[in-house]
XYZ file of C-alpha atoms in Angstrom:
560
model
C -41.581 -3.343 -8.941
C -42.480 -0.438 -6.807
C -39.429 0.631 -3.817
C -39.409 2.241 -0.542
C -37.914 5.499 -1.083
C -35.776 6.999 2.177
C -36.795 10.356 1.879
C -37.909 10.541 5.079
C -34.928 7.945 6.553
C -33.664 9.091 9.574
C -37.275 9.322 10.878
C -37.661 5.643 11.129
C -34.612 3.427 11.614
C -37.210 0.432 10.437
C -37.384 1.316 6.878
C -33.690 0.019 5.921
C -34.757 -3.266 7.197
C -38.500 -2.580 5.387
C -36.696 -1.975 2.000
C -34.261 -4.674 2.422
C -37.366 -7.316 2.919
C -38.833 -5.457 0.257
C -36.379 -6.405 -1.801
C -36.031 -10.072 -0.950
C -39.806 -10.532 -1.393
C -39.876 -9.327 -4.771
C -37.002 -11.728 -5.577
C -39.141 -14.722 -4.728
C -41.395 -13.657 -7.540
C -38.799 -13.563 -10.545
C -38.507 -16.912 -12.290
C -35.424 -18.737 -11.593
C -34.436 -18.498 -15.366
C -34.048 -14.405 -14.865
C -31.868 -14.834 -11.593
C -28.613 -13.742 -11.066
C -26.476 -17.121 -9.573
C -24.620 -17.516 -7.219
C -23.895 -14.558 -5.342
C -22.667 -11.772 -7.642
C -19.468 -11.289 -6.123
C -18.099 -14.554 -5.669
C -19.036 -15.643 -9.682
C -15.874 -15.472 -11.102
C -17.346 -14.415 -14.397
C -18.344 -11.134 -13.484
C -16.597 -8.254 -13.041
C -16.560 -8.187 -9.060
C -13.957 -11.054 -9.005
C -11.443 -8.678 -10.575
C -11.789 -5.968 -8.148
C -9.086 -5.174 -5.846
C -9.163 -5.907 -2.617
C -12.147 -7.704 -2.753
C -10.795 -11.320 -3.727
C -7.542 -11.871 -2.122
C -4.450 -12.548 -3.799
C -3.742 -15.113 -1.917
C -7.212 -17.368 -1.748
C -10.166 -17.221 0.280
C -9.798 -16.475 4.048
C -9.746 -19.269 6.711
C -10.515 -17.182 9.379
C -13.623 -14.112 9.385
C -11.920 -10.893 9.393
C -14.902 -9.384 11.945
C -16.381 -11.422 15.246
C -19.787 -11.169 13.692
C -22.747 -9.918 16.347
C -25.309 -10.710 13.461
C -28.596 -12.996 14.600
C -28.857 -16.158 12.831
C -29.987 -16.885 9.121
C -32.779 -18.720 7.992
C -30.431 -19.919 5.209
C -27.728 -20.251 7.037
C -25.342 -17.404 5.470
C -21.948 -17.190 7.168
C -21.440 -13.889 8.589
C -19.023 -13.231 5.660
C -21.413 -13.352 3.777
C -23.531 -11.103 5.179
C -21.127 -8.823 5.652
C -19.687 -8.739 2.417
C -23.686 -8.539 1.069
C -24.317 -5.465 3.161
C -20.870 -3.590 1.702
C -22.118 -5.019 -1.846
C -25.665 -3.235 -1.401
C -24.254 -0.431 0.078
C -21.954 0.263 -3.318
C -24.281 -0.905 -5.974
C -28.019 0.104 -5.236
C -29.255 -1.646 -8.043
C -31.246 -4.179 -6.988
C -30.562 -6.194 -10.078
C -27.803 -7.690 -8.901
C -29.299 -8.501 -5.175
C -32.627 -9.532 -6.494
C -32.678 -13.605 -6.609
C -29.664 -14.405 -5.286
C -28.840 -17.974 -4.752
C -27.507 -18.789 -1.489
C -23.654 -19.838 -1.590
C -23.295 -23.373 -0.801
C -20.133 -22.822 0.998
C -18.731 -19.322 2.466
C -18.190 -16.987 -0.021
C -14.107 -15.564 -0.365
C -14.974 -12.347 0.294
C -13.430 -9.786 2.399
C -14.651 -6.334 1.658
C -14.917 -3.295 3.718
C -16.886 -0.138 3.034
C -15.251 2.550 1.760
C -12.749 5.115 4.057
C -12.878 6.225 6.155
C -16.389 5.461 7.251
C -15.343 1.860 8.188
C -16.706 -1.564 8.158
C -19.879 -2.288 6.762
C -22.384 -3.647 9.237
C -23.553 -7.188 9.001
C -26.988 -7.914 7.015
C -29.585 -7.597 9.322
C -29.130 -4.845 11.623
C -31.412 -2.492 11.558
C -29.367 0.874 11.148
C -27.779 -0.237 7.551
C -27.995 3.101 5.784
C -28.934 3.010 2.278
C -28.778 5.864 0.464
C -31.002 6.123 -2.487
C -30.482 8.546 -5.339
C -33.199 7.463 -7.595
C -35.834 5.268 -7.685
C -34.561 1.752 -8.234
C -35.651 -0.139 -11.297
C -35.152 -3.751 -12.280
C -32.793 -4.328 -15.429
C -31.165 -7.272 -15.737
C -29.024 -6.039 -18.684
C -27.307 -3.200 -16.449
C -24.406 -4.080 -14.763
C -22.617 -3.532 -11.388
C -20.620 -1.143 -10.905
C -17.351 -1.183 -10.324
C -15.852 0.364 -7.039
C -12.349 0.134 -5.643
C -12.373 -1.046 -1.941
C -10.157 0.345 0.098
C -9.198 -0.404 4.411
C -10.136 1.532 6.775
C -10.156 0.110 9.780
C -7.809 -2.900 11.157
C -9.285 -6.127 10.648
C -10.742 -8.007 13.670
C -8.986 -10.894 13.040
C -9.534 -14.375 14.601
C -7.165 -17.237 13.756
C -8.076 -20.768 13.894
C -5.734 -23.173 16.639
C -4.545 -24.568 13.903
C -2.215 -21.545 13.627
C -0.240 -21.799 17.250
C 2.742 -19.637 16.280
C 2.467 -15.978 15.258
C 4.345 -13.889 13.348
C 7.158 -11.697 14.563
C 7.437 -8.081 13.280
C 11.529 -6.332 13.038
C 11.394 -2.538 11.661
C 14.738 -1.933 10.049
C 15.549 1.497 10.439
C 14.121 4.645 12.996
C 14.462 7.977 11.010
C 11.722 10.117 11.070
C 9.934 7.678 8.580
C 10.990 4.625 9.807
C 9.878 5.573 14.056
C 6.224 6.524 12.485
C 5.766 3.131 10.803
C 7.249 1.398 13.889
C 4.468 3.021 15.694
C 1.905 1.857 13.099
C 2.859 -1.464 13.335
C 3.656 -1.659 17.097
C -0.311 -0.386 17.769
C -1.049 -3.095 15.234
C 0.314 -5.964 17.115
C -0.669 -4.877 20.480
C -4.681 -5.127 19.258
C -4.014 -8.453 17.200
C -2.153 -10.750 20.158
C -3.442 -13.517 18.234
C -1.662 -13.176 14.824
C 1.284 -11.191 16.207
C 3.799 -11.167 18.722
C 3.199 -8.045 20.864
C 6.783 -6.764 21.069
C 8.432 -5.327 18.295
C 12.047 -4.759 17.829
C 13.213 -1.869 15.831
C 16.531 -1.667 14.792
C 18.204 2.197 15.526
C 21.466 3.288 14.478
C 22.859 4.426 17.918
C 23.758 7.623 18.533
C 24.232 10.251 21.456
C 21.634 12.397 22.306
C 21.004 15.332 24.692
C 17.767 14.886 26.452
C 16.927 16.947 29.911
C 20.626 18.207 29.797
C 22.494 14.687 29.843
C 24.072 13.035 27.124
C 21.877 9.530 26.433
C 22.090 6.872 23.793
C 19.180 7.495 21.300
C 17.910 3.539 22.164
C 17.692 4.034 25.792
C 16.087 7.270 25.174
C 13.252 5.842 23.077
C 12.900 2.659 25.399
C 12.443 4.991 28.597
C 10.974 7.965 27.394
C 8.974 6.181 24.857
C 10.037 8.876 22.108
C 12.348 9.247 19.311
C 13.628 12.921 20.670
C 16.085 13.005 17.785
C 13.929 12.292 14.094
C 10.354 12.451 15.524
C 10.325 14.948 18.276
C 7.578 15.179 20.678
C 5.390 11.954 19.846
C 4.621 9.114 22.290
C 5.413 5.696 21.118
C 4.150 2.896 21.867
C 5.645 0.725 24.620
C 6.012 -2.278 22.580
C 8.207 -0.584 20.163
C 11.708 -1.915 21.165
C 14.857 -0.073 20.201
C 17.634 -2.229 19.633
C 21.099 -1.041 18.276
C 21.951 -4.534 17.050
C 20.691 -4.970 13.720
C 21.138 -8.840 14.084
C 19.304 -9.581 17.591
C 16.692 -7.163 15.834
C 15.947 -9.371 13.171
C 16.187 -12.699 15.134
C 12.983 -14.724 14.370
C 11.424 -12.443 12.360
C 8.882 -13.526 10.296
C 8.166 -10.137 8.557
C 10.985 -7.423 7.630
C 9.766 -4.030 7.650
C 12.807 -1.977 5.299
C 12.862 1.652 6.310
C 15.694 3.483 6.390
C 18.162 5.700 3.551
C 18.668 3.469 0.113
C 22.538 4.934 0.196
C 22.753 2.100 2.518
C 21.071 -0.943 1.708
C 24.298 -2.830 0.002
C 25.916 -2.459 3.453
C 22.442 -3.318 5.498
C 22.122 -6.613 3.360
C 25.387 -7.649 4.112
C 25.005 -7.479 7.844
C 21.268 -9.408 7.460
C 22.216 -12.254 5.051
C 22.129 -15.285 6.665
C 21.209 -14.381 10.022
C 17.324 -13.946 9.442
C 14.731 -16.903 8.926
C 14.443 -18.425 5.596
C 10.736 -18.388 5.427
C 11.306 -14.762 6.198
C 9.046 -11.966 4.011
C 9.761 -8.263 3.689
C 8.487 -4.729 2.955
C 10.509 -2.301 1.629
C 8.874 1.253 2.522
C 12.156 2.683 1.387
C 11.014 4.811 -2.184
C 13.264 4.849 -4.822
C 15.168 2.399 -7.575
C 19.014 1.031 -7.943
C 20.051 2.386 -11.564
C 23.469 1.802 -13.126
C 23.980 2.497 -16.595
C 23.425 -1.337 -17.230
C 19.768 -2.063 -15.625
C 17.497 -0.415 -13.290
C 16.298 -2.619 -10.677
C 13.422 -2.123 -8.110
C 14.867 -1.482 -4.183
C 12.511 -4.342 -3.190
C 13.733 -7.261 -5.532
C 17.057 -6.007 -4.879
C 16.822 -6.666 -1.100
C 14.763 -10.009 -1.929
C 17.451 -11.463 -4.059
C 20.167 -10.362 -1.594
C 18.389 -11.849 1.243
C 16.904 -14.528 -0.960
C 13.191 -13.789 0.355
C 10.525 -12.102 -0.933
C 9.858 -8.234 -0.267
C 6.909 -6.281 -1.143
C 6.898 -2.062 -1.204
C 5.091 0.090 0.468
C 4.336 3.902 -1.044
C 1.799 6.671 -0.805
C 0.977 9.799 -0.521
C 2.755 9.927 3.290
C 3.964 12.623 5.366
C 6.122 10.577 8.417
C 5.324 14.184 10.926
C 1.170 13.788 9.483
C 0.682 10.127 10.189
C 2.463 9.962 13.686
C 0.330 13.204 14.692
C -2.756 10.414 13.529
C -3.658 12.869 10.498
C -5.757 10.287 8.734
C -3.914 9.452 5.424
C -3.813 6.399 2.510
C -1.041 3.913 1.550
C -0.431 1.780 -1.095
C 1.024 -1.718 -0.036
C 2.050 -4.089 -3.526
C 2.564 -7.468 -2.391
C 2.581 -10.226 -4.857
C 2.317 -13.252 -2.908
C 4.979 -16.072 -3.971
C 3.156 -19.294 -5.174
C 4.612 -21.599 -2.282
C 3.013 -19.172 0.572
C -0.625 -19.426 -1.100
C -3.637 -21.350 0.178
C -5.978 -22.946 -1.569
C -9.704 -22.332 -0.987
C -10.847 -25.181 1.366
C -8.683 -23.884 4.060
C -6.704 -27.026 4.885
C -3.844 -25.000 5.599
C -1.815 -27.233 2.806
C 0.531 -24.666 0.071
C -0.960 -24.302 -3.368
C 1.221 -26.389 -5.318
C 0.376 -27.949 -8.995
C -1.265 -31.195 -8.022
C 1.796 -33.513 -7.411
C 3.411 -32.588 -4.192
C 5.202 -28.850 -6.070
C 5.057 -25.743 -6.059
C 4.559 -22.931 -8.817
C 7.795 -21.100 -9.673
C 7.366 -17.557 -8.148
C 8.358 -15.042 -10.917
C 9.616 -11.269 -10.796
C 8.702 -8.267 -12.107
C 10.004 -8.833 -15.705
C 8.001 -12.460 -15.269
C 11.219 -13.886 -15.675
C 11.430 -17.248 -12.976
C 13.445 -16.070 -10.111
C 16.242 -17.833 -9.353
C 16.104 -18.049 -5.884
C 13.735 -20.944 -4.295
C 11.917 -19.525 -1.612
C 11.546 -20.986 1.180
C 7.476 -21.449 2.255
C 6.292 -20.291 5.350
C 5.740 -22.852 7.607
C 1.611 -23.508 7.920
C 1.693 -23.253 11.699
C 1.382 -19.603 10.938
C -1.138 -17.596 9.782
C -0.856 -17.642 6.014
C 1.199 -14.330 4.756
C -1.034 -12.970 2.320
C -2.730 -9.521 1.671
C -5.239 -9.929 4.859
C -2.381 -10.435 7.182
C -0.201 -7.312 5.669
C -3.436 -5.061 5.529
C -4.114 -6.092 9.447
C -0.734 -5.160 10.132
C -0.555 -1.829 8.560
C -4.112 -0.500 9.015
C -4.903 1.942 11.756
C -7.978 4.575 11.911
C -5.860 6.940 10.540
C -4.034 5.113 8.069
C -5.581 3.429 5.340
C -4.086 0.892 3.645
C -4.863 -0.653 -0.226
C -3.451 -3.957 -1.191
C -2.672 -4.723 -4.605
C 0.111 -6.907 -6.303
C 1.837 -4.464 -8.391
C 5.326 -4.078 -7.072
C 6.364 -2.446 -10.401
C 3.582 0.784 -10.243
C 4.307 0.919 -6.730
C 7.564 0.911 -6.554
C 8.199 3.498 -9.836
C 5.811 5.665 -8.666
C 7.203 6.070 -5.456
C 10.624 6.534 -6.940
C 10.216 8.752 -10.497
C 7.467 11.301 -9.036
C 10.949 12.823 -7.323
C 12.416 14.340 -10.279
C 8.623 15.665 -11.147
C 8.801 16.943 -8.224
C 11.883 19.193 -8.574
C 10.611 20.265 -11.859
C 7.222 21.213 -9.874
C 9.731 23.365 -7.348
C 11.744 24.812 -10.421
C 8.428 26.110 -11.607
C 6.909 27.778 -8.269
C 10.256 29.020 -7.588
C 10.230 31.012 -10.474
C 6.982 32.479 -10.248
C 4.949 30.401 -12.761
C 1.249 29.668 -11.184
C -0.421 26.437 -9.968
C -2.123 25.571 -13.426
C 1.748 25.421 -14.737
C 2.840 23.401 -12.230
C -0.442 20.721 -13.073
C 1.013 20.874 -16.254
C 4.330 19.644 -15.584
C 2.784 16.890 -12.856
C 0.417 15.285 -15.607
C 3.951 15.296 -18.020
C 5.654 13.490 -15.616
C 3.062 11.037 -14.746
C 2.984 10.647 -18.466
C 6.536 9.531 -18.668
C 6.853 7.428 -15.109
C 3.839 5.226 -17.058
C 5.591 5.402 -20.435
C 8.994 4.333 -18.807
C 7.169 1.360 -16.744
C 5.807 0.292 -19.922
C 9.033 0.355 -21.490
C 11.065 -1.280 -18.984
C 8.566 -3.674 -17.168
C 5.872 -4.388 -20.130
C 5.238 -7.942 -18.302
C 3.645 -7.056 -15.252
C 3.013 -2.806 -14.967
C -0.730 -2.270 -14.599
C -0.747 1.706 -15.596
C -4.013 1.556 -12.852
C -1.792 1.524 -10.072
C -0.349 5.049 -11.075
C -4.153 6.509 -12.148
C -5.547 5.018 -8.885
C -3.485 4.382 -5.811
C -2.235 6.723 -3.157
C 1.017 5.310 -4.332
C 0.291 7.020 -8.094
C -1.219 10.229 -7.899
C -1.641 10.858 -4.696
C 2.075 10.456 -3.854
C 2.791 12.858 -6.957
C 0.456 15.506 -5.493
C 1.467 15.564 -2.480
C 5.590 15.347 -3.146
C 4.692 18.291 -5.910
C 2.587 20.762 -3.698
C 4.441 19.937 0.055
C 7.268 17.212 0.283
C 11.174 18.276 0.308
C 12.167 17.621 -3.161
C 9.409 20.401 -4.333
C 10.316 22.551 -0.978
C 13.753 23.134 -1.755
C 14.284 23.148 -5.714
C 11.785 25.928 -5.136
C 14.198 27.353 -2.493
C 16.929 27.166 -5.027
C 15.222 29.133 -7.798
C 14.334 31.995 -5.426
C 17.692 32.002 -3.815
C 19.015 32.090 -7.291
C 21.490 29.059 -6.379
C 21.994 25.816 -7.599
C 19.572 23.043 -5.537
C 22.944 21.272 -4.698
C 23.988 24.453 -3.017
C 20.483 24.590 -0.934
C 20.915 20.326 -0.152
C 24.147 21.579 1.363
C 23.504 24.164 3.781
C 19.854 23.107 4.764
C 19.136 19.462 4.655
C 22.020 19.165 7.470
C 23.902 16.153 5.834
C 20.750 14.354 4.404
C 20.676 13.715 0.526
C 17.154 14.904 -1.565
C 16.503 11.681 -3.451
C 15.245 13.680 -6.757
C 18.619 14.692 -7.442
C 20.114 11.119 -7.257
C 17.175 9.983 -9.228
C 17.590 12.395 -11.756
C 20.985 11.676 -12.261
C 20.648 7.782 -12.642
C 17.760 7.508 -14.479
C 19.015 10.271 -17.023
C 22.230 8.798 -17.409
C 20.527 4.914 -17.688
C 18.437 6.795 -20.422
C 21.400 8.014 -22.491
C 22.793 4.232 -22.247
C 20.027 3.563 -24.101
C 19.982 6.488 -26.971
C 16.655 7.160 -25.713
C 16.796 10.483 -23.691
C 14.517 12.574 -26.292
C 11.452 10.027 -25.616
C 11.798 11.215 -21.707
C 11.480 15.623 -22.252
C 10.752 16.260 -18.581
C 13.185 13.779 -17.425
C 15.977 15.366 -19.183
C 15.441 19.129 -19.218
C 15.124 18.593 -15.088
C 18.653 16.531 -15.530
C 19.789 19.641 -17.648
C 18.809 22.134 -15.105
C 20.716 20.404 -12.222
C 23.990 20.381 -14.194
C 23.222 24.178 -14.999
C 22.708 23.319 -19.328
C 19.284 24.350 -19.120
C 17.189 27.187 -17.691
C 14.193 26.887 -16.050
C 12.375 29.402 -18.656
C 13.024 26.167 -21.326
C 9.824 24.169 -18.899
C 7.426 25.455 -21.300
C 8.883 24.437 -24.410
C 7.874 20.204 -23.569
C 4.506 21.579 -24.184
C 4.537 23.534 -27.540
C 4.127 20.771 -30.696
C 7.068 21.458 -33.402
């Protein structure tokens, strides 16, 4: 079959729509036996239904996720459809796989957006789709699609059904510099989604005095008047909905979703104050990085705070800079979110929990896949269900683009291991070594954070988290070429003083989490007899307490 090509595109905004009825009239002519059915992505056969981000973890949407401006079908396609057809024939220019397509009988459970940071994908039939055409297309109906991560953009234009009248209420638990630039995420969020959220949003802040225009303030009235947090994130405007409350309790009152963001030194003492005074049907996300290691287990800072506070809690890592992302520096996120049985919704959008036919629910299971313990309470279905969509809405901004997948484990390592990389990284600038050493020592470490998830959490790791996401190597670049832990074991090295000396006199009383990492997960590791299988791991443990030298790097790399 002969195609349109676009070589001359942009001098005619009809021949997108010319080569799209192109393409449609040709399908009429292939025999039914030779066509693709149903609709390639929603065929749970092929390999579109395992893409990320595509299919929800949580079921098919009961509400479109953009107010569709589309004209009519003649077959009656649901403006999800179209939609998710236009960001289909966008990635995959093959027309094999849009050539004599079915119609769905119902709408499809598809939510994809194009990829970032171009935004949305515009609904089949306008007439300024751009299709970019490399080659000529052929027909070949052995080829197959290809496979594309999908990742957000944009915040969702969400619209929920009235069958939905109460909305969820968002609680930011902690305002450092981290925590006061996700409050203003969120808080942005809420204000342009009235209809899933409540506007206001209460963020809990650790009071303290604060000199601002030559008085003496408390930090929460300065933040609620002056609409900035002049103490941890100098100089940015917040929005007005972000509340600052000093008690952590009235904070939390009727939240539906926990956002955890504040120093993991403290999150025994935080989970004391919270248990029992926050809503059963509560969920959480823990955006603090890092993992609780004793000598007897190692155990991810998001299950910890869901089994203290017996609700579920996600994580939330990336390759984030707090200053970057309030200044609206457009950046990526990985959110893991594996949504507990009870809370899922089952495709005909009756609003009724998945359960297993007779009136139950699924037992929700942790990262080991053992059962958990605790029975979770479901939220209630007079709110919109808590799923990926919801999460993604909340989190997404222009300049922050958010992923959703359900590995807590990759998420949650990654954020936490690529620390002590990252002071091996610094240990290596520091002493002069180039930037093709230091690559080195990053893909060693990423090497052994995947070789210790396998080891520790073979049930549920998916080693594609740490290859793919912003919360794998992404996060590792970034904390290797320009985070603290990098910035200041290179400081040490120069100095020629030990990296506890330079967490003393610079950091001002704060703590470098590689060092604490290092520590724990070496000393876990020698519980274990198995400190040799982790090289990196332990010379960087060896170099703190002042065993090894840094010249001994190179020697992981030279075979024996």
């Amino acid at each position: 079959m002969k195609i349109l090509r676009l070589a001359d595109y942009k001098k005619s905004p009809n021949i997108p729509r010319l080569l799209l009825r192109t393409i449609f009239s040709a399908a009429c002519s292939i025999p039914k036996s030779c066509r693709l059915s149903p609709f390639p992505c929603s065929t749970p056969d092929l390999p579109h239904s395992s893409c990320r981000n595509i299919h929800s973890h949580s079921g098919p949407s009961r509400y479109p996720v953009l107010k569709a401006k589309a004209r009519p079908s003649p077959e009656a396609r649901t403006c999800r459809q179209s939609r998710a057809f236009s960001s289909h024939l966008l990635n995959n220019p093959n027309p094999d796989h849009h050539c004599g397509v079915a119609p769905s009988p119902r709408p499809t459970p598809l939510r994809c957006r194009n990829l970032d940071p171009l935004g949305l994908a515009p609904p089949l039939g306008y007439s300024n789709i751009a299709v970019s055409l490399a080659a000529p297309l052929t027909l070949n109906n052995k080829q197959q699609p290809s496979h594309r991560r999908t990742t957000h953009s944009q915040s969702a234009k969400m619209t929920v059904p009235d069958s939905f009248p109460h909305k969820h209420k968002v609680a930011v638990i902690g305002s450092g510099n981290w925590g006061t630039t996700v409050g203003k995420v969120i808080a942005e969020s809420t204000s342009e989604h009235p209809d899933v959220f409540e506007k206001d949003v209460q963020m809990w802040v650790y009071e303290e005095k604060v000199r601002v225009d030559g008085e003496t303030r408390n930090l929460t009235e300065v933040i609620n008047t002056k609409h900035q947090n002049t103490k941890y994130l100098e100089g940015i405007n917040l929005p007005t909905n972000l509340i600052a409350n000093p008690s952590i309790e009235d904070a939390v009152k009727d939240a539906t979703i926990l956002i955890f963001n504040f120093p993991h030194e403290f999150i025994n003492n935080i989970c004391r104050q919270l248990k029992g005074k926050i809503l059963p049907y509560a969920r959480g996300v823990s955006c603090i990085k890092g993992v609780t290691v004793t000598d007897d287990k190692i155990e991810l800072i998001c299950e910890f705070i869901g089994e203290q506070l017996e609700i579920y809690c996600g994580a939330l890592s990336g390759a984030n800079i707090a200053s970057e992302i309030a200044n609206e520096n457009w950046c990526e996120t990985t959110i893991a979110y594996n949504t507990p049985p009870c809370d899922r919704h089952v495709a005909n959008g009756n609003g009724q929990a998945n359960g297993n036919g007779n009136g139950t629910y699924e037992e929700h299971r942790d990262s080991r896949g053992q059962i958990v313990k605790t029975k979770l309470t479901p939220v209630p279905e007079d709110y919109p269900p808590l799923d990926h969509e919801v999460l993604h809405t909340l989190f997404s901004r222009p300049y922050f683009t958010v992923s959703m997948v359900s590995d807590v484990v990759g998420v949650s390592l990654g954020g936490a291991l690529k620390n002590i990389v990252a002071i091996a990284c610094g240990f290596v600038e520091g002493h002069g070594w180039n930037m093709t050493a230091k690559t080195a020592v990053m893909r060693r470490g990423m090497l052994e954070i995947i070789q210790f998830a396998r080891e520790f959490y073979p049930e549920t790791i998916q080693p594609a988290t740490l290859w793919e996401e912003s919360a794998g190597w992404g996060d590792m670049i970034v904390s290797c070429t320009a985070a603290r832990n990098w910035r200041y074991s290179k400081m040490a090295v120069e100095r020629g003083v030990s990296i506890q000396e330079i967490e003393r006199t610079e950091l001002n009383g704060q703590k470098l989490q590689g060092i604490s990492t290092s520590r724990e997960v070496s000393s876990f590791l020698r519980a274990r007899g198995i400190e040799d299988k982790y090289p990196l791991f332990k010379l960087v443990d060896g170099i703190l307490d002042g065993k090894v030298n840094v010249n001994d790097i190179p020697s992981l790399f030279r075979k024996n």
